[in-house]
GROMACS .gro file of C-alpha atoms in nm:
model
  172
    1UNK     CA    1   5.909  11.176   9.417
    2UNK     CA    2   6.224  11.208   9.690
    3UNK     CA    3   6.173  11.239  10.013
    4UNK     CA    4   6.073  11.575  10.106
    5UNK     CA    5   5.874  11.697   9.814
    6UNK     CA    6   5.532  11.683  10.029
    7UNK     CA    7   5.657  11.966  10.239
    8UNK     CA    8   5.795  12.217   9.961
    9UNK     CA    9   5.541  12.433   9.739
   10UNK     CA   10   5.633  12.598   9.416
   11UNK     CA   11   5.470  12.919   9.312
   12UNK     CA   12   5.514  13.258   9.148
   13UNK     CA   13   5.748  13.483   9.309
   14UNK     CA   14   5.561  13.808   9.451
   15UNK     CA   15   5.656  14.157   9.631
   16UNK     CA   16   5.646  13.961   9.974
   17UNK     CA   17   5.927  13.740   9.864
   18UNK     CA   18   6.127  14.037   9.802
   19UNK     CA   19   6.317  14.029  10.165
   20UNK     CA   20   6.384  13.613  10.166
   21UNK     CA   21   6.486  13.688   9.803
   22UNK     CA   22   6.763  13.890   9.870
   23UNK     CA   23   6.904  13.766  10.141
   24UNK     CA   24   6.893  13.423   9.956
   25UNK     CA   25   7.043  13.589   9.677
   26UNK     CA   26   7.346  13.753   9.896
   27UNK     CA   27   7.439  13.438  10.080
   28UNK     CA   28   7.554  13.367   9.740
   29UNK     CA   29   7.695  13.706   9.679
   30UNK     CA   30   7.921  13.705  10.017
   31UNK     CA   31   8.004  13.355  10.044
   32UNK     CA   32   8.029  13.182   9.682
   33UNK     CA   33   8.145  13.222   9.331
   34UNK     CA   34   7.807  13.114   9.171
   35UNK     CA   35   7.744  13.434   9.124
   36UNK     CA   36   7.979  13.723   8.983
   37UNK     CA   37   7.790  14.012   9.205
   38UNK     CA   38   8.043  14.170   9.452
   39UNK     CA   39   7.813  14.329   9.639
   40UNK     CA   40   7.543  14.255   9.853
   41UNK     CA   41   7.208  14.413   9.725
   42UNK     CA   42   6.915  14.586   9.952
   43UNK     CA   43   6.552  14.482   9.863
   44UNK     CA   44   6.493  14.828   9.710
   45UNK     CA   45   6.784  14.696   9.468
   46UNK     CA   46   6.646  14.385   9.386
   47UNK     CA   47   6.279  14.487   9.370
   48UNK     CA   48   6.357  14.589   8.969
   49UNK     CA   49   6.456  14.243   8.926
   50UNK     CA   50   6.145  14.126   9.079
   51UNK     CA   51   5.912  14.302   8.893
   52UNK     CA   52   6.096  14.220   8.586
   53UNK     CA   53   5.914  13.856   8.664
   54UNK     CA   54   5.563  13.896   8.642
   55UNK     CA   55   5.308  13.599   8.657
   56UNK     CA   56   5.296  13.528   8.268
   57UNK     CA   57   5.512  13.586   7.954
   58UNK     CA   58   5.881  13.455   7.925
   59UNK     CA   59   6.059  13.589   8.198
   60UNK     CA   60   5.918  13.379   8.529
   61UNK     CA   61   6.076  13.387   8.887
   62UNK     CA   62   5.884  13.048   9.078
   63UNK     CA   63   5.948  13.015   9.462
   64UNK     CA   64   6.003  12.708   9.651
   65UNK     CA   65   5.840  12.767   9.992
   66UNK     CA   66   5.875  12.521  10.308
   67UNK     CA   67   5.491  12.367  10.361
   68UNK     CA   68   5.285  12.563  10.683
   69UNK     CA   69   5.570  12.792  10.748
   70UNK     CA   70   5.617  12.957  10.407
   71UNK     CA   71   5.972  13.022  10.450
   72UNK     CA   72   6.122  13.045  10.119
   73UNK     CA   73   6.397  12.729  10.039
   74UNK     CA   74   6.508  12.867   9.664
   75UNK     CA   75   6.413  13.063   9.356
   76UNK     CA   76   6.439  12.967   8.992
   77UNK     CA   77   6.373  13.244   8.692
   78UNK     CA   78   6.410  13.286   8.330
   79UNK     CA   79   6.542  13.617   8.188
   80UNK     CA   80   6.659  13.774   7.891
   81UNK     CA   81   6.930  13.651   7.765
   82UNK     CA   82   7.038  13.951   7.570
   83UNK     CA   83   6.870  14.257   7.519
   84UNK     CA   84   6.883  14.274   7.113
   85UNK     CA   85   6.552  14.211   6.978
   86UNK     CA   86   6.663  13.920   6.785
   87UNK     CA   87   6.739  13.726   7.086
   88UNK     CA   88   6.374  13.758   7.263
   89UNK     CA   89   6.306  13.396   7.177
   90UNK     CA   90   6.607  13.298   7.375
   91UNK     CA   91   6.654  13.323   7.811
   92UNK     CA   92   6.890  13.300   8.048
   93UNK     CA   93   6.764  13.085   8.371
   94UNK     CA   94   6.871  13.051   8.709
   95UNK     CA   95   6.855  12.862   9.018
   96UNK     CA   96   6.928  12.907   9.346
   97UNK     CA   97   6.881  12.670   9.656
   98UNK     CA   98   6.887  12.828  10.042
   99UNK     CA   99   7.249  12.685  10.154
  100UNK     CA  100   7.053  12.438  10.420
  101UNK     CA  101   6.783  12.324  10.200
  102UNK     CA  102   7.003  12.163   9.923
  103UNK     CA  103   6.999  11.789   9.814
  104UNK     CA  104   6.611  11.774   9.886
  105UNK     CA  105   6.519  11.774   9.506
  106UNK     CA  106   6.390  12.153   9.548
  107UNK     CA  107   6.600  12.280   9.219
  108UNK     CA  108   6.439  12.035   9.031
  109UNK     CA  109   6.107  12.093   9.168
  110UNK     CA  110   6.180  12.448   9.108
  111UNK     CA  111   6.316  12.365   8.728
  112UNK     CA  112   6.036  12.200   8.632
  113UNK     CA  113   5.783  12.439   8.743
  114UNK     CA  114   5.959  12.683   8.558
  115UNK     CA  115   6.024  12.448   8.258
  116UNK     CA  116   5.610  12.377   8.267
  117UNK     CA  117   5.513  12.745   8.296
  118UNK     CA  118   5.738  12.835   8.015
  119UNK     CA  119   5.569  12.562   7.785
  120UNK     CA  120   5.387  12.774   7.556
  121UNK     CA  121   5.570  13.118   7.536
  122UNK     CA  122   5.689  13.086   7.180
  123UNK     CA  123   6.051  13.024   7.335
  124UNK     CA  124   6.302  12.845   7.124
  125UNK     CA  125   6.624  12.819   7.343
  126UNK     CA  126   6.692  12.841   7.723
  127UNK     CA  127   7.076  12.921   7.784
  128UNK     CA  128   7.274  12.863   8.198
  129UNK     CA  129   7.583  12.997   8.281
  130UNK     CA  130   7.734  12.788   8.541
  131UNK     CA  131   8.080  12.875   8.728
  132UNK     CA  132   8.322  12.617   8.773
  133UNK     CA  133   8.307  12.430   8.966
  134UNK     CA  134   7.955  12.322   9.036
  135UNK     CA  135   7.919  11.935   8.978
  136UNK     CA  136   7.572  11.977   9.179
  137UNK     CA  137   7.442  12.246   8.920
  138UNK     CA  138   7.567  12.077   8.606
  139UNK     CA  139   7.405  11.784   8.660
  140UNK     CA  140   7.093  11.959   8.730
  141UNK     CA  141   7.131  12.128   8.371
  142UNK     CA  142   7.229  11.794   8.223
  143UNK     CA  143   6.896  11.623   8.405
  144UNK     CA  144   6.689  11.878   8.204
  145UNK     CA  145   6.837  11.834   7.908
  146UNK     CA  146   7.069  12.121   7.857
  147UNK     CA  147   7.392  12.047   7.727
  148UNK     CA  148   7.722  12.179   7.690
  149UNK     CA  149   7.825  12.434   7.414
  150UNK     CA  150   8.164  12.628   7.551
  151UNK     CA  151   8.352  12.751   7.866
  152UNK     CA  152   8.459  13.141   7.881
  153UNK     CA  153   8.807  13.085   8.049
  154UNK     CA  154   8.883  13.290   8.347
  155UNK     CA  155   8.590  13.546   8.297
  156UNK     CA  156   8.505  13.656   8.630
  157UNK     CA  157   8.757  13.740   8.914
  158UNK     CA  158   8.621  13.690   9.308
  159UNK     CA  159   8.771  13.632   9.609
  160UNK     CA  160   9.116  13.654   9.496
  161UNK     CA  161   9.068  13.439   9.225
  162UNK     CA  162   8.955  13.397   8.825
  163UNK     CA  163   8.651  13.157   8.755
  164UNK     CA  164   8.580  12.948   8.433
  165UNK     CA  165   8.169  12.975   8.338
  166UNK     CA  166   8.090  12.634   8.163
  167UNK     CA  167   7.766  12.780   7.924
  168UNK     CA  168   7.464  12.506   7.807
  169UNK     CA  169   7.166  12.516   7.622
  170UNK     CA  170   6.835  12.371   7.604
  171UNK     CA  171   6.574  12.321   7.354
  172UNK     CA  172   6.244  12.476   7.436
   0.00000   0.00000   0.00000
């Protein structure tokens, strides 16, 4: 276990994460490319998203918390992948990391929680979209076993500028 670990707690998301959520979520919006949202969202935006992650079932959002003061330090979630019925075996997942809590082992914590809750859902492949470049994040898919299928070349544009998204896959 790093360093670290002892004062972080992983748990569902819930409604009273909604606020912390989204203002985790538009750091990333306003100041990075890891996302392709232009936009910064309000809660009542985001709370669809939210509920869209209840406590059971394939689609989980888990929340990293700081120990005693609760604050939360990331998020990590499984979605659909597509919306086709034929593809309900398959999500999408996610992780993000508050900007001053990173390399402190909290994705993976946050990975594996969602890795372990997702253990007997009947799911068959996990798929991550991750913009280049992100050495930090494609490690963390490699560490869990995704690997690389395919890059979409120039698919988003922010900030003046296109962006590759490198996609992998894991087995489930």
């Amino acid at each position: 276990m790093e360093p670290g670990h002892a004062e972080v707690q992983v748990r569902p998301g819930n409604e009273g994460d909604l606020v912390a959520l989204t203002d985790l979520c538009n750091h990333y919006v306003r100041e990075t490319a890891v996302t392709f949202d232009t936009t910064p969202f309000t809660p009542a935006e985001r709370r669809p998203w939210l509920l869209s992650h209840p406590v059971d079932g394939p689609h989980r959002l888990m929340v990293a918390t700081a120990a005693g003061s609760g604050r939360v330090l990331g998020y990590a979630s499984s979605s659909p992948f597509r919306a086709k019925p034929a593809y309900a075996t398959s999500v999408e997942t996610t992780v993000y990391v508050a900007p001053d809590a990173g390399r402190r082992g909290i994705g993976t914590l946050l990975y594996q929680a969602l890795f372990d809750a997702l253990a007997d859902e009947g799911l068959h492949r996990a798929y991550a979209g991750v913009a280049q470049p992100n050495a930090a994040s494609t490690r963390l898919h490699e560490r869990f076993g995704f690997r690389y299928v395919g890059t979409y070349r120039e698919v988003g544009h922010k900030f003046g500028r296109w962006w590759d998204v490198a996609w992998h896959e894991k087995e489930l």
